[in-house]
CSV table of C-alpha atoms in Angstrom, one decimal:
chain,number,residue,atom,x,y,z
A,13,MET,CA,-82.3,74.2,-34.1
A,14,ALA,CA,-81.7,70.6,-33.2
A,15,HIS,CA,-84.5,68.5,-31.5
A,16,ALA,CA,-83.4,66.9,-28.0
A,17,HIS,CA,-83.4,63.5,-28.9
A,18,THR,CA,-82.9,60.1,-27.3
A,19,GLU,CA,-80.5,57.4,-28.9
A,20,ASP,CA,-83.4,56.0,-30.7
A,21,HIS,CA,-84.9,59.0,-31.8
A,22,PHE,CA,-83.5,61.1,-35.1
A,23,ASP,CA,-84.3,64.4,-36.6
A,24,ILE,CA,-83.9,62.9,-40.2
A,25,CYS,CA,-83.8,59.0,-41.1
A,26,ILE,CA,-82.2,58.5,-44.7
A,27,ILE,CA,-83.0,55.0,-46.1
A,28,GLY,CA,-79.9,54.1,-48.6
A,29,SER,CA,-76.7,54.9,-49.2
A,30,GLY,CA,-76.5,55.8,-52.8
A,31,SER,CA,-78.0,58.8,-54.2
A,32,GLY,CA,-79.5,59.4,-50.3
A,33,ASN,CA,-75.9,59.6,-49.0
A,34,SER,CA,-75.1,62.8,-50.8
A,35,ILE,CA,-77.7,65.1,-49.0
A,36,VAL,CA,-75.7,65.2,-45.8
A,37,ASP,CA,-73.0,67.9,-45.7
A,38,GLU,CA,-72.0,70.4,-42.7
A,39,ARG,CA,-75.4,72.3,-43.3
A,40,PHE,CA,-77.2,69.4,-41.3
A,41,ASP,CA,-74.4,69.4,-38.3
A,42,ASP,CA,-77.3,70.3,-35.6
A,43,ARG,CA,-79.1,67.6,-36.9
A,44,SER,CA,-79.3,64.0,-35.7
A,45,ILE,CA,-79.3,61.4,-39.0
A,46,ALA,CA,-79.8,57.6,-38.9
A,47,LEU,CA,-78.0,56.5,-42.5
A,48,VAL,CA,-80.1,53.3,-42.8
A,49,ASP,CA,-78.6,50.9,-45.5
A,50,ARG,CA,-78.3,46.9,-45.7
A,51,GLY,CA,-75.8,47.2,-48.9
A,52,VAL,CA,-76.1,45.8,-52.6
A,53,GLY,CA,-75.0,42.9,-53.8
A,54,GLU,CA,-73.2,39.8,-52.4
A,55,ASP,CA,-71.2,41.6,-50.0
A,56,LEU,CA,-73.6,44.0,-49.0
A,57,TRP,CA,-71.4,46.7,-50.3
A,58,PHE,CA,-71.9,50.3,-48.8
A,59,GLY,CA,-72.7,53.5,-51.5
A,60,GLY,CA,-75.4,52.3,-53.5
A,61,THR,CA,-76.1,50.4,-56.7
A,62,CYS,CA,-74.2,52.8,-59.5
A,63,LEU,CA,-70.8,52.7,-57.6
A,64,ASN,CA,-70.9,49.0,-56.7
A,65,VAL,CA,-73.0,47.0,-59.2
A,66,GLY,CA,-74.3,49.3,-61.5
A,67,CYS,CA,-73.1,52.0,-64.0
A,68,ILE,CA,-69.8,52.6,-62.6
A,69,PRO,CA,-68.5,49.0,-62.7
A,70,THR,CA,-70.3,47.9,-65.9
A,71,LYS,CA,-68.7,51.2,-67.8
A,72,MET,CA,-65.4,50.5,-66.5
A,73,MET,CA,-65.7,47.2,-68.3
A,74,VAL,CA,-67.1,48.5,-71.3
A,75,VAL,CA,-64.2,50.2,-72.2
A,76,PRO,CA,-61.8,47.3,-72.3
A,77,ALA,CA,-64.5,45.5,-73.9
A,78,THR,CA,-64.6,47.8,-76.7
A,79,MET,CA,-60.6,47.8,-77.2
A,80,ALA,CA,-61.1,43.9,-77.4
A,81,ALA,CA,-63.6,44.0,-79.9
A,82,ALA,CA,-61.1,46.6,-82.3
A,83,PRO,CA,-59.5,43.9,-84.7
A,84,GLU,CA,-62.6,43.5,-86.3
A,85,HIS,CA,-63.3,47.1,-87.2
A,86,ALA,CA,-59.8,47.9,-87.5
A,87,ARG,CA,-59.8,45.1,-90.4
A,88,ARG,CA,-61.8,47.3,-92.7
A,89,LEU,CA,-59.7,49.9,-92.4
A,90,GLY,CA,-56.9,48.1,-93.6
A,91,VAL,CA,-55.3,47.6,-90.0
A,92,ASP,CA,-54.2,43.8,-89.0
A,93,LEU,CA,-54.8,43.9,-85.1
A,94,HIS,CA,-55.4,41.1,-83.2
A,95,LEU,CA,-56.3,40.4,-79.5
A,96,ASP,CA,-53.4,38.0,-77.5
A,97,GLY,CA,-56.1,37.9,-74.8
A,98,VAL,CA,-58.2,39.3,-71.4
A,99,ASP,CA,-56.8,39.2,-68.1
A,100,LEU,CA,-60.1,39.1,-66.3
A,101,GLY,CA,-58.6,39.1,-62.9
A,102,ALA,CA,-56.4,42.2,-63.9
A,103,LEU,CA,-59.6,43.8,-65.4
A,104,GLN,CA,-61.5,43.2,-62.1
A,105,GLN,CA,-58.7,44.5,-60.0
A,106,ARG,CA,-58.9,47.6,-61.6
A,107,VAL,CA,-62.5,48.0,-61.1
A,108,PHE,CA,-63.4,47.0,-57.9
A,109,GLY,CA,-60.0,47.9,-56.6
A,110,ARG,CA,-61.2,51.3,-57.0
A,111,THR,CA,-64.9,50.8,-56.2
A,112,ASP,CA,-64.6,49.1,-53.1
A,113,GLY,CA,-62.2,51.2,-51.9
A,114,ILE,CA,-64.6,54.1,-52.3
A,115,SER,CA,-67.2,52.2,-50.7
A,116,ARG,CA,-65.1,51.2,-47.8
A,117,ALA,CA,-63.9,55.0,-47.5
A,118,GLY,CA,-67.6,56.5,-47.6
A,119,LEU,CA,-68.6,53.8,-44.7
A,120,ALA,CA,-65.6,54.9,-42.6
A,121,TRP,CA,-66.1,58.4,-43.4
A,122,ARG,CA,-70.0,58.3,-42.5
A,123,GLU,CA,-69.6,56.7,-39.5
A,124,SER,CA,-67.2,59.1,-38.4
A,125,ASN,CA,-69.7,62.2,-38.6
A,126,ARG,CA,-70.4,62.8,-34.8
A,127,ASN,CA,-74.2,63.5,-35.8
A,128,VAL,CA,-74.5,60.5,-38.2
A,129,THR,CA,-75.6,57.3,-36.9
A,130,VAL,CA,-75.0,54.5,-39.7
A,131,LEU,CA,-77.2,51.4,-39.5
A,132,ARG,CA,-76.3,48.3,-41.4
A,133,GLU,CA,-79.6,46.1,-41.2
A,134,ALA,CA,-82.6,45.6,-43.5
A,135,ALA,CA,-85.1,48.0,-42.5
A,136,ALA,CA,-89.3,48.2,-42.5
A,137,PHE,CA,-91.9,50.9,-41.5
A,138,VAL,CA,-93.7,50.1,-38.5
A,139,ASP,CA,-95.7,53.2,-38.7
A,140,GLU,CA,-95.4,56.9,-40.3
A,141,HIS,CA,-92.6,58.0,-38.0
A,142,THR,CA,-91.4,54.6,-37.0
A,143,LEU,CA,-88.4,52.2,-38.2
A,144,GLN,CA,-87.7,48.7,-38.0
A,145,VAL,CA,-84.2,48.5,-38.2
A,146,GLY,CA,-82.7,44.6,-37.5
A,147,HIS,CA,-83.8,44.1,-34.0
A,148,ARG,CA,-83.9,48.0,-33.0
A,149,THR,CA,-87.0,50.2,-33.5
A,150,ILE,CA,-85.9,53.9,-34.6
A,151,THR,CA,-88.3,57.0,-35.0
A,152,ALA,CA,-87.4,60.3,-36.6
A,153,ASP,CA,-89.4,63.6,-37.4
A,154,GLN,CA,-88.8,63.5,-41.3
A,155,PHE,CA,-87.9,60.2,-43.5
A,156,VAL,CA,-86.2,60.1,-46.8
A,157,ILE,CA,-86.4,57.1,-48.8
A,158,ALA,CA,-83.8,56.5,-51.2
A,159,ALA,CA,-84.0,52.8,-51.3
A,160,GLY,CA,-83.0,52.4,-55.0
A,161,SER,CA,-84.4,49.3,-56.8
A,162,ARG,CA,-83.7,45.4,-57.2
A,163,PRO,CA,-83.0,43.0,-60.3
A,164,ARG,CA,-86.3,41.9,-61.5
A,165,ALA,CA,-86.9,38.1,-60.3
A,166,LEU,CA,-87.8,35.7,-62.7
A,167,ALA,CA,-90.3,32.8,-62.5
A,168,ALA,CA,-88.8,29.6,-64.0
A,169,ALA,CA,-88.8,26.0,-62.7
A,170,GLY,CA,-84.8,25.4,-61.3
A,171,LEU,CA,-83.9,28.9,-61.0
A,172,ASP,CA,-84.2,29.1,-57.7
A,173,ASP,CA,-82.0,25.3,-57.3
A,174,PRO,CA,-79.3,26.4,-54.8
A,175,ASP,CA,-76.9,23.8,-56.5
A,176,LEU,CA,-77.0,25.8,-59.7
A,177,ALA,CA,-76.4,28.8,-57.7
A,178,GLY,CA,-73.0,29.5,-58.7
A,179,MET,CA,-73.9,29.5,-62.5
A,180,ILE,CA,-76.8,31.5,-62.3
A,181,HIS,CA,-76.3,35.5,-62.1
A,182,THR,CA,-77.9,38.9,-61.9
A,183,SER,CA,-76.2,42.2,-62.9
A,184,GLU,CA,-75.1,42.3,-58.9
A,185,THR,CA,-72.7,39.3,-59.3
A,186,ILE,CA,-71.8,38.5,-63.0
A,187,LEU,CA,-69.0,41.2,-63.1
A,188,ARG,CA,-67.0,39.3,-60.2
A,189,VAL,CA,-67.2,35.7,-61.9
A,190,ARG,CA,-63.7,33.8,-61.2
A,191,GLN,CA,-63.5,33.0,-64.8
A,192,LEU,CA,-64.9,34.3,-68.1
A,193,PRO,CA,-67.8,31.6,-68.7
A,194,ASP,CA,-67.0,29.6,-72.3
A,195,ARG,CA,-70.7,29.9,-72.9
A,196,LEU,CA,-73.2,32.9,-71.6
A,197,VAL,CA,-76.6,33.1,-71.8
A,198,VAL,CA,-77.9,36.4,-71.6
A,199,VAL,CA,-82.0,36.5,-70.7
A,200,GLY,CA,-83.1,40.1,-71.3
A,201,GLY,CA,-83.8,43.0,-73.9
A,202,GLY,CA,-83.1,46.1,-72.1
A,203,VAL,CA,-79.9,48.3,-71.6
A,204,GLU,CA,-78.3,46.0,-69.2
A,205,ALA,CA,-78.7,42.9,-71.6
A,206,ILE,CA,-77.2,45.0,-74.3
A,207,GLU,CA,-74.3,46.0,-72.3
A,208,PHE,CA,-73.5,42.8,-70.8
A,209,GLY,CA,-73.8,41.0,-74.3
A,210,HIS,CA,-71.0,43.7,-75.6
A,211,ILE,CA,-69.0,43.0,-72.4
A,212,PHE,CA,-68.9,39.5,-72.1
A,213,ALA,CA,-69.0,38.7,-75.8
A,214,SER,CA,-65.9,41.3,-76.6
A,215,LEU,CA,-63.8,39.7,-73.9
A,216,GLY,CA,-64.2,36.1,-75.4
A,217,SER,CA,-67.4,34.6,-74.4
A,218,ARG,CA,-69.9,32.8,-76.5
A,219,VAL,CA,-72.8,34.9,-76.2
A,220,THR,CA,-76.5,34.4,-76.6
A,221,LEU,CA,-79.0,36.9,-75.8
A,222,VAL,CA,-82.7,35.2,-75.6
A,223,ASN,CA,-85.6,38.0,-75.4
A,224,ARG,CA,-89.2,37.2,-74.9
A,225,SER,CA,-90.4,40.2,-77.1
A,226,ASP,CA,-89.9,40.7,-80.8
A,227,ARG,CA,-86.8,43.5,-80.2
A,228,LEU,CA,-84.9,44.5,-77.8
A,229,LEU,CA,-84.6,48.3,-76.2
A,230,ARG,CA,-88.4,48.3,-76.5
A,231,ARG,CA,-88.7,51.6,-74.3
A,232,ILE,CA,-86.5,53.8,-76.9
A,233,ASP,CA,-87.4,55.1,-80.3
A,234,GLY,CA,-88.2,52.2,-82.8
A,235,GLU,CA,-86.1,53.2,-85.5
A,236,ILE,CA,-83.0,53.2,-82.8
A,237,ALA,CA,-84.1,49.9,-81.3
A,238,ALA,CA,-84.1,48.1,-84.8
A,239,ARG,CA,-80.6,49.1,-85.8
A,240,ALA,CA,-79.6,48.4,-82.1
A,241,THR,CA,-80.6,45.0,-82.3
A,242,GLN,CA,-79.3,44.5,-85.8
A,243,LEU,CA,-76.0,45.4,-84.8
A,244,ALA,CA,-76.3,43.5,-81.4
A,245,ALA,CA,-76.8,40.7,-83.7
A,246,GLU,CA,-73.8,41.0,-85.6
A,247,HIS,CA,-71.7,41.1,-82.5
A,248,PHE,CA,-73.4,37.8,-80.8
A,249,ALA,CA,-76.3,35.7,-81.0
A,250,VAL,CA,-79.6,37.3,-80.8
A,251,ARG,CA,-83.1,35.2,-80.3
A,252,LEU,CA,-86.1,36.9,-79.9
A,253,ASN,CA,-89.9,35.7,-78.9
A,254,GLN,CA,-88.8,33.0,-76.4
A,255,ARG,CA,-89.5,33.3,-72.6
A,256,LEU,CA,-87.6,31.0,-70.3
A,257,SER,CA,-89.5,28.0,-69.0
A,258,SER,CA,-86.6,26.2,-66.9
A,259,VAL,CA,-82.9,26.0,-65.8
A,260,GLU,CA,-81.5,22.4,-65.3
A,261,PRO,CA,-78.1,20.9,-64.7
A,262,ALA,CA,-76.5,19.5,-68.4
A,263,GLU,CA,-75.7,16.3,-68.1
A,264,ARG,CA,-71.6,17.4,-69.3
A,265,GLY,CA,-71.5,20.3,-66.7
A,266,GLY,CA,-72.9,23.7,-66.8
A,267,LEU,CA,-76.8,24.3,-67.3
A,268,LEU,CA,-79.5,23.3,-69.6
A,269,LEU,CA,-82.0,26.0,-70.4
A,270,ARG,CA,-85.4,25.4,-71.9
A,271,PHE,CA,-87.4,28.6,-73.8
A,272,VAL,CA,-90.8,28.2,-75.4
A,273,ASP,CA,-91.9,30.8,-78.2
A,274,PRO,CA,-95.6,32.1,-78.4
A,275,SER,CA,-96.7,29.1,-80.2
A,276,ASP,CA,-95.1,26.5,-77.5
A,277,THR,CA,-92.3,25.1,-79.5
A,278,GLU,CA,-89.2,24.4,-77.1
A,279,TYR,CA,-85.9,25.5,-77.4
A,280,ARG,CA,-82.7,24.3,-75.8
A,281,TYR,CA,-79.4,26.0,-74.7
A,282,ASN,CA,-76.4,24.5,-73.2
A,283,THR,CA,-74.3,27.3,-71.4
A,284,ASP,CA,-71.5,27.3,-68.7
A,285,ALA,CA,-73.7,30.6,-67.2
A,286,LEU,CA,-77.0,32.2,-67.0
A,287,LEU,CA,-77.1,35.9,-66.9
A,288,VAL,CA,-80.9,37.0,-65.8
A,289,VAL,CA,-81.6,41.0,-66.6
A,290,THR,CA,-85.3,41.3,-67.2
A,291,GLY,CA,-85.6,44.7,-65.8
A,292,ARG,CA,-85.7,46.2,-61.9
A,293,VAL,CA,-88.2,46.8,-59.5
A,294,PRO,CA,-88.5,49.6,-56.9
A,295,ASN,CA,-87.6,48.5,-53.2
A,296,GLY,CA,-90.5,50.4,-51.6
A,297,ASP,CA,-92.3,46.9,-50.8
A,298,GLN,CA,-89.1,45.6,-48.7
A,299,LEU,CA,-89.8,48.6,-46.3
A,300,ALA,CA,-93.4,48.2,-46.3
A,301,VAL,CA,-93.8,51.7,-46.9
A,302,ASP,CA,-97.8,51.5,-47.1
A,303,ARG,CA,-97.5,50.9,-43.2
A,304,ALA,CA,-96.3,54.3,-43.3
A,305,GLY,CA,-99.5,55.4,-45.4
A,306,VAL,CA,-97.0,56.4,-48.2
A,307,ASP,CA,-98.7,55.9,-51.7
A,308,VAL,CA,-97.2,53.6,-54.5
A,309,ASP,CA,-98.2,53.4,-57.9
A,310,GLU,CA,-99.5,50.1,-60.0
A,311,ALA,CA,-96.2,49.2,-60.7
A,312,GLY,CA,-94.6,49.8,-57.1
A,313,PHE,CA,-92.7,53.2,-57.4
A,314,VAL,CA,-93.7,55.3,-54.4
A,315,VAL,CA,-95.6,58.3,-55.5
A,316,VAL,CA,-94.1,61.7,-55.2
A,317,ASP,CA,-94.8,65.5,-55.8
A,318,GLU,CA,-92.5,68.0,-57.9
A,319,HIS,CA,-90.8,68.7,-54.3
A,320,GLN,CA,-89.7,65.1,-54.1
A,321,ARG,CA,-92.5,65.0,-51.1
A,322,THR,CA,-94.5,61.5,-50.6
A,323,SER,CA,-98.4,61.2,-49.9
A,324,ARG,CA,-96.9,62.0,-46.2
A,325,GLU,CA,-95.6,65.7,-45.3
A,326,HIS,CA,-92.9,64.4,-43.8
A,327,ILE,CA,-91.6,61.7,-45.6
A,328,TRP,CA,-89.4,62.3,-49.1
A,329,ALA,CA,-88.1,60.0,-51.6
A,330,LEU,CA,-85.9,60.0,-54.4
A,331,GLY,CA,-84.2,57.9,-57.4
A,332,ASP,CA,-85.3,54.6,-58.1
A,333,VAL,CA,-87.5,54.0,-55.5
A,334,CYS,CA,-89.7,56.8,-56.9
A,335,ASP,CA,-88.7,57.3,-60.4
A,336,HIS,CA,-89.6,55.4,-63.7
A,337,HIS,CA,-86.7,56.3,-65.4
A,338,LEU,CA,-84.2,54.2,-62.9
A,339,LEU,CA,-81.2,56.4,-63.9
A,340,LYS,CA,-78.3,57.4,-61.4
A,341,HIS,CA,-78.4,61.1,-63.0
A,342,VAL,CA,-81.8,61.4,-62.1
A,343,ALA,CA,-81.3,60.4,-58.5
A,344,ASN,CA,-78.7,62.8,-58.2
A,345,ALA,CA,-81.0,65.7,-59.5
A,346,GLN,CA,-83.4,64.4,-56.8
A,347,ALA,CA,-81.3,64.3,-54.2
A,348,ARG,CA,-80.3,67.8,-54.3
A,349,VAL,CA,-84.1,68.8,-54.2
A,350,VAL,CA,-84.7,66.9,-51.2
A,351,GLN,CA,-81.6,68.3,-49.5
A,352,HIS,CA,-82.5,71.5,-50.2
A,353,ASN,CA,-86.2,71.1,-48.9
A,354,LEU,CA,-84.8,69.5,-45.7
A,355,LEU,CA,-83.0,72.9,-45.1
A,356,HIS,CA,-85.4,75.3,-46.5
A,357,PRO,CA,-88.7,73.8,-45.9
A,358,ASP,CA,-90.6,77.4,-46.5
A,359,GLU,CA,-88.8,78.1,-50.2
A,360,PRO,CA,-89.3,74.5,-51.6
A,361,ILE,CA,-87.7,73.8,-55.1
A,362,ALA,CA,-89.1,71.5,-57.6
A,363,ARG,CA,-86.9,68.9,-59.4
A,364,PRO,CA,-85.6,69.9,-62.8
A,365,ALA,CA,-88.0,69.4,-65.8
A,366,GLU,CA,-87.7,66.9,-68.7
A,367,PRO,CA,-85.8,66.2,-71.1
A,368,VAL,CA,-83.9,63.3,-69.4
A,369,PRO,CA,-81.4,61.8,-71.3
A,370,GLN,CA,-80.4,57.9,-71.7
A,371,ALA,CA,-77.2,56.5,-72.6
A,372,ILE,CA,-76.6,53.1,-73.4
A,373,PHE,CA,-73.1,51.9,-73.7
A,374,GLY,CA,-73.8,48.7,-76.2
A,375,GLN,CA,-71.3,48.2,-79.4
A,376,PRO,CA,-72.4,50.9,-80.7
A,377,PRO,CA,-73.2,53.0,-77.8
A,378,VAL,CA,-76.6,55.1,-78.0
A,379,LEU,CA,-78.1,58.2,-76.9
A,380,THR,CA,-81.8,59.0,-76.5
A,381,VAL,CA,-83.5,62.0,-75.4
A,382,GLY,CA,-87.1,63.3,-75.2
A,383,ALA,CA,-90.3,61.9,-77.3
A,384,THR,CA,-90.2,58.8,-79.6
A,385,GLU,CA,-91.2,58.8,-82.9
A,386,GLU,CA,-94.1,56.2,-82.2
A,387,ALA,CA,-95.2,58.6,-78.8
A,388,LEU,CA,-95.7,61.4,-80.9
A,389,ARG,CA,-97.5,59.7,-84.2
A,390,GLU,CA,-100.1,58.2,-81.1
A,391,ALA,CA,-100.6,61.5,-79.6
A,392,GLY,CA,-101.0,62.9,-82.8
A,393,THR,CA,-98.5,65.6,-82.5
A,394,GLU,CA,-97.3,67.3,-85.7
A,395,TYR,CA,-93.4,66.6,-86.2
A,396,VAL,CA,-90.7,66.9,-88.6
A,397,LYS,CA,-88.2,64.1,-88.7
A,398,VAL,CA,-84.5,64.0,-90.2
A,399,VAL,CA,-82.3,61.0,-89.9
A,400,GLN,CA,-78.6,61.9,-90.6
A,401,PRO,CA,-76.3,59.1,-91.3
A,402,TYR,CA,-72.5,59.5,-90.0
A,403,ASP,CA,-71.4,58.5,-93.4
A,404,THR,CA,-72.3,62.1,-94.5
A,405,VAL,CA,-69.8,63.8,-92.7
A,406,ALA,CA,-65.9,63.3,-93.4
A,407,TYR,CA,-65.1,62.0,-89.9
A,408,GLY,CA,-67.7,59.4,-90.9
A,409,TRP,CA,-65.7,58.5,-93.5
A,410,ALA,CA,-62.7,58.2,-91.5
A,411,LEU,CA,-64.2,55.8,-89.5
A,412,ASP,CA,-65.7,54.2,-92.4
A,413,ASP,CA,-69.4,53.8,-90.5
A,414,ARG,CA,-72.1,52.8,-92.6
A,415,THR,CA,-74.7,52.2,-90.0
A,416,SER,CA,-74.6,55.1,-87.5
A,417,PHE,CA,-77.1,57.8,-87.6
A,418,VAL,CA,-78.5,60.9,-85.8
A,419,LYS,CA,-82.3,61.2,-85.7
A,420,LEU,CA,-84.3,64.3,-84.9
A,421,LEU,CA,-87.8,64.8,-84.0
A,422,VAL,CA,-88.5,68.2,-84.5
A,423,ASP,CA,-91.9,70.9,-83.9
A,424,PRO,CA,-92.6,72.3,-87.2
A,425,ALA,CA,-94.1,75.4,-86.0
A,426,THR,CA,-91.4,76.7,-83.0
A,427,ARG,CA,-88.5,74.8,-84.7
A,428,LEU,CA,-87.5,73.3,-81.4
A,429,LEU,CA,-86.4,69.4,-80.7
A,430,LEU,CA,-89.3,67.1,-79.3
A,431,GLY,CA,-87.0,63.8,-79.4
A,432,ALA,CA,-83.8,63.0,-80.3
A,433,GLY,CA,-81.0,60.0,-80.4
A,434,VAL,CA,-78.0,58.8,-81.9
A,435,ILE,CA,-76.5,55.7,-82.6
A,436,GLY,CA,-72.7,55.0,-83.3
A,437,PRO,CA,-69.4,56.0,-81.8
A,438,GLU,CA,-69.5,58.8,-79.6
A,439,ALA,CA,-73.6,58.7,-79.3
A,440,PRO,CA,-73.5,60.1,-75.7
A,441,GLU,CA,-71.2,63.0,-76.1
A,442,LEU,CA,-72.6,63.8,-79.5
A,443,GLY,CA,-76.3,63.5,-77.7
A,444,GLN,CA,-75.4,65.6,-74.9
A,445,LEU,CA,-75.1,68.7,-77.8
A,446,LEU,CA,-78.9,67.9,-78.6
A,447,VAL,CA,-80.1,67.6,-74.9
A,448,ALA,CA,-78.4,71.1,-74.6
A,449,ALA,CA,-80.6,72.4,-77.4
A,450,MET,CA,-83.7,70.9,-75.8
A,451,SER,CA,-82.8,72.0,-72.5
A,452,PHE,CA,-82.3,75.7,-73.0
A,453,GLY,CA,-85.0,75.6,-75.6
A,454,ILE,CA,-82.7,76.4,-78.6
A,455,ASP,CA,-84.1,75.9,-82.2
A,456,VAL,CA,-82.5,74.0,-84.4
A,457,GLY,CA,-81.5,76.8,-86.7
A,458,THR,CA,-80.1,79.0,-83.8
A,459,MET,CA,-78.0,75.6,-82.7
A,460,ALA,CA,-76.6,74.7,-86.1
A,461,ARG,CA,-75.7,78.3,-87.2
A,462,GLY,CA,-75.4,79.8,-83.7
A,463,GLN,CA,-71.9,78.6,-83.0
A,464,TYR,CA,-68.4,77.2,-84.9
A,465,TRP,CA,-68.5,73.7,-85.4
A,466,ALA,CA,-65.0,72.2,-85.5
A,467,HIS,CA,-64.5,70.8,-88.9
A,468,PRO,CA,-64.0,67.7,-89.4
A,469,GLU,CA,-65.2,66.6,-86.0
A,470,LEU,CA,-67.9,63.9,-86.0
A,471,ALA,CA,-70.3,66.4,-84.6
A,472,GLU,CA,-70.9,67.8,-88.0
A,473,VAL,CA,-73.1,64.8,-88.1
A,474,VAL,CA,-75.2,66.9,-85.4
A,475,GLU,CA,-74.7,70.1,-87.4
A,476,ASN,CA,-75.9,68.8,-90.4
A,477,ALA,CA,-78.8,67.1,-89.0
A,478,LEU,CA,-80.0,70.5,-87.2
A,479,LEU,CA,-79.6,72.5,-90.7
A,480,ALA,CA,-81.7,69.5,-92.5
A,481,ALA,CA,-84.3,70.2,-89.7
A,482,ALA,CA,-84.5,73.7,-90.2
A,483,ALA,CA,-84.8,73.4,-94.0
A,484,GLU,CA,-87.4,71.0,-93.4
A,485,CYS,CA,-89.4,73.0,-91.2
A,486,GLU,CA,-89.2,75.9,-93.5
A,487,GLY,CA,-90.7,73.6,-96.4
A,488,ALA,CA,-93.3,72.6,-93.9
A,489,ARG,CA,-94.7,76.3,-93.2
């Protein structure tokens, strides 16, 4: 039953227009809803990070970038391809012509909903039922915090110099550059650094990726991360163990960047553009969630239970603001949980259990899921390990692939996967087979022998890895 409300009081207030926006459908027609969203990126786009400045535009750029990088691979196969050029404006029009249109249409649709009030200004809690939105103060019976995350700011002299701003980028601005930078320095060593490095190197920039630690992709399995680092270094320059200390204008235009290593040796790079992608931070602090009595963890993420409820019974949270995975598919799953629990408070459901896969769209792509070998070793968990190279199957020969592999970590007692990873062409698609096996509790032998594998598909490398793991488990008994 809808509550009587004034124009400043709502049944539900949702903060964030990414996955949070997907909660409201016709089942909420009898409730008054405030959708609060300042927007993301330079133009404060509606619709959240993934649509406007994240997964979707980056993957729409990865596809042409991978095509642009094809001549090198083709040469190994005896095919002479050459790249005549890249029309950056046409690529951007294809990407943003679509995403900007979806953003505008999404906002117009929400504003047309009779029971939804869209508020497009910055917000902060005043207390557990009150939110300051721009100059307006609103109250609500229930809140959903779906405010996402933002690029992590880096402390280095000159980074915030307004005269250099046009040459210094985050993930929110780099894809809309007017022209392709001749030289690009990428600071960071995570997923974004790998993906943007691939995009810009393939499109024609001279990319140098500089990372403060000794390897890229530190959060994933070490063996896969090491191979990804090795292959990235064949695609563009990779410099490890260097930390950005200062940014200043270069004498002949562009930027002069200074880095230092652990022994305080200084390194200098001249570049036309700098991209800082050193991770993301949750936006709970900007909302002053502490004033609502909402607990956060040491890293600033809002703490939630399995029902996505915060420390305040009437306040829910989902996505990057509360989840360390920082993944869109996790945010979407959690939005479905919050939606159900708002509609059926007496029959709450819990968010889906692990495993949560992550796909990385570099050159080559990667998929990882479940435990890393390091974590299993540290926990003293018994495991069987299989590393199956692509070149052990016919389609691997067809690709002339000598670097890609499937890695499985298996419990020898139950024969269930504890963790898995794939690095190589089609890794996200091949890896999803392993996600399915883990999610549905299918042991490696059943997964391998319980179905036909279409010969000579690339997925036979997964089949062979599963068969090898089953044999290893047998041997471990």
